[in-house]
């Protein structure tokens, strides 16, 4: 069998005391892009693979209700809940609590 095509592009970003390696790889013939971010990224194992620096969604933008416009996979938040769109125009939410 023929091994899948794989193009790998990588670069280093240096911010003072932090060095972050980032790369974009195209796997197989399906054209999907995989992005890995972090000092020890290696080959990404998911479409977005982050090594330890976290993800930030800056603006609170909760859906208006459980059937508000949305696309499966969207994630939103407000002070009380995290919302996930699980199917077209179908939202579920989970309460955020302190510990």
Coordinates of C-alpha atoms in Angstrom, one line a residue:
X1 CA 0.0 0.0 0.0
X2 CA 1.0 3.6 -0.5
X3 CA 1.7 5.7 2.6
X4 CA -0.6 8.7 3.0
X5 CA 0.7 12.0 1.8
X6 CA 1.8 14.3 4.6
X7 CA 3.0 17.8 4.2
X8 CA 4.5 19.5 7.3
X9 CA 5.1 23.2 7.8
X10 CA 6.6 24.3 11.1
X11 CA 7.9 27.6 12.6
X12 CA 9.0 28.8 16.0
X13 CA 7.5 31.8 17.8
X14 CA 9.7 33.2 20.6
X15 CA 8.1 35.6 23.1
X16 CA 10.8 36.5 25.6
X17 CA 11.1 33.6 28.0
X18 CA 8.7 31.4 26.1
X19 CA 9.4 29.5 22.9
X20 CA 6.4 28.0 21.2
X21 CA 6.6 25.6 18.3
X22 CA 3.7 25.7 15.9
X23 CA 3.0 23.6 12.8
X24 CA 0.4 22.9 10.2
X25 CA 0.3 19.5 8.6
X26 CA -1.9 18.1 5.9
X27 CA -2.6 14.4 6.3
X28 CA -3.6 12.0 3.6
X29 CA -5.5 12.9 0.5
X30 CA -8.5 14.3 2.3
X31 CA -7.1 17.9 2.4
X32 CA -7.8 18.3 6.2
X33 CA -5.5 20.7 8.0
X34 CA -4.1 19.7 11.4
X35 CA -2.6 22.4 13.7
X36 CA -0.4 21.7 16.6
X37 CA 0.7 24.4 19.1
X38 CA 3.1 24.1 21.9
X39 CA 6.7 23.4 22.9
X40 CA 6.4 19.6 22.6
X41 CA 3.8 19.4 19.9
X42 CA 5.3 16.7 17.7
X43 CA 2.8 15.5 15.1
X44 CA -0.7 16.7 16.0
X45 CA -3.1 13.9 16.8
X46 CA -6.3 15.9 16.4
X47 CA -7.3 18.8 14.1
X48 CA -6.3 21.2 16.9
X49 CA -3.7 19.9 19.3
X50 CA -2.5 22.3 22.1
X51 CA 0.4 21.5 24.4
X52 CA -0.4 23.1 27.8
X53 CA -1.1 26.8 27.1
X54 CA -5.0 26.6 27.1
X55 CA -7.7 28.1 24.9
X56 CA -9.3 31.4 25.5
X57 CA -12.7 32.6 24.1
X58 CA -12.6 36.3 24.9
X59 CA -16.2 37.3 24.5
X60 CA -19.2 35.9 26.3
X61 CA -21.9 35.2 23.7
X62 CA -24.4 32.7 25.0
X63 CA -27.2 31.5 22.8
X64 CA -30.6 33.1 23.5
X65 CA -32.3 29.7 24.1
X66 CA -31.9 26.0 23.5
X67 CA -33.0 26.2 19.9
X68 CA -31.1 29.4 18.9
X69 CA -29.1 29.4 15.6
X70 CA -26.0 27.4 15.9
X71 CA -23.8 24.8 14.2
X72 CA -22.8 21.5 15.8
X73 CA -19.5 21.9 17.7
X74 CA -19.8 25.6 18.6
X75 CA -18.8 26.4 22.1
X76 CA -20.0 29.6 24.0
X77 CA -20.0 30.8 27.6
X78 CA -21.4 33.3 30.1
X79 CA -20.9 33.8 33.8
X80 CA -23.1 30.8 34.7
X81 CA -22.8 28.2 31.9
X82 CA -20.8 26.7 29.1
X83 CA -22.9 26.1 26.1
X84 CA -22.3 23.5 23.3
X85 CA -24.2 23.2 20.1
X86 CA -24.8 19.5 19.6
X87 CA -26.7 19.6 16.4
X88 CA -28.0 22.4 14.1
X89 CA -29.8 24.9 16.3
X90 CA -29.7 22.5 19.3
X91 CA -27.8 23.7 22.4
X92 CA -27.0 22.1 25.7
X93 CA -25.4 23.8 28.7
X94 CA -23.5 22.9 31.8
X95 CA -23.4 25.0 34.9
X96 CA -20.0 26.6 36.0
X97 CA -19.4 26.3 39.7
X98 CA -16.6 27.3 42.0
X99 CA -14.6 24.7 44.0

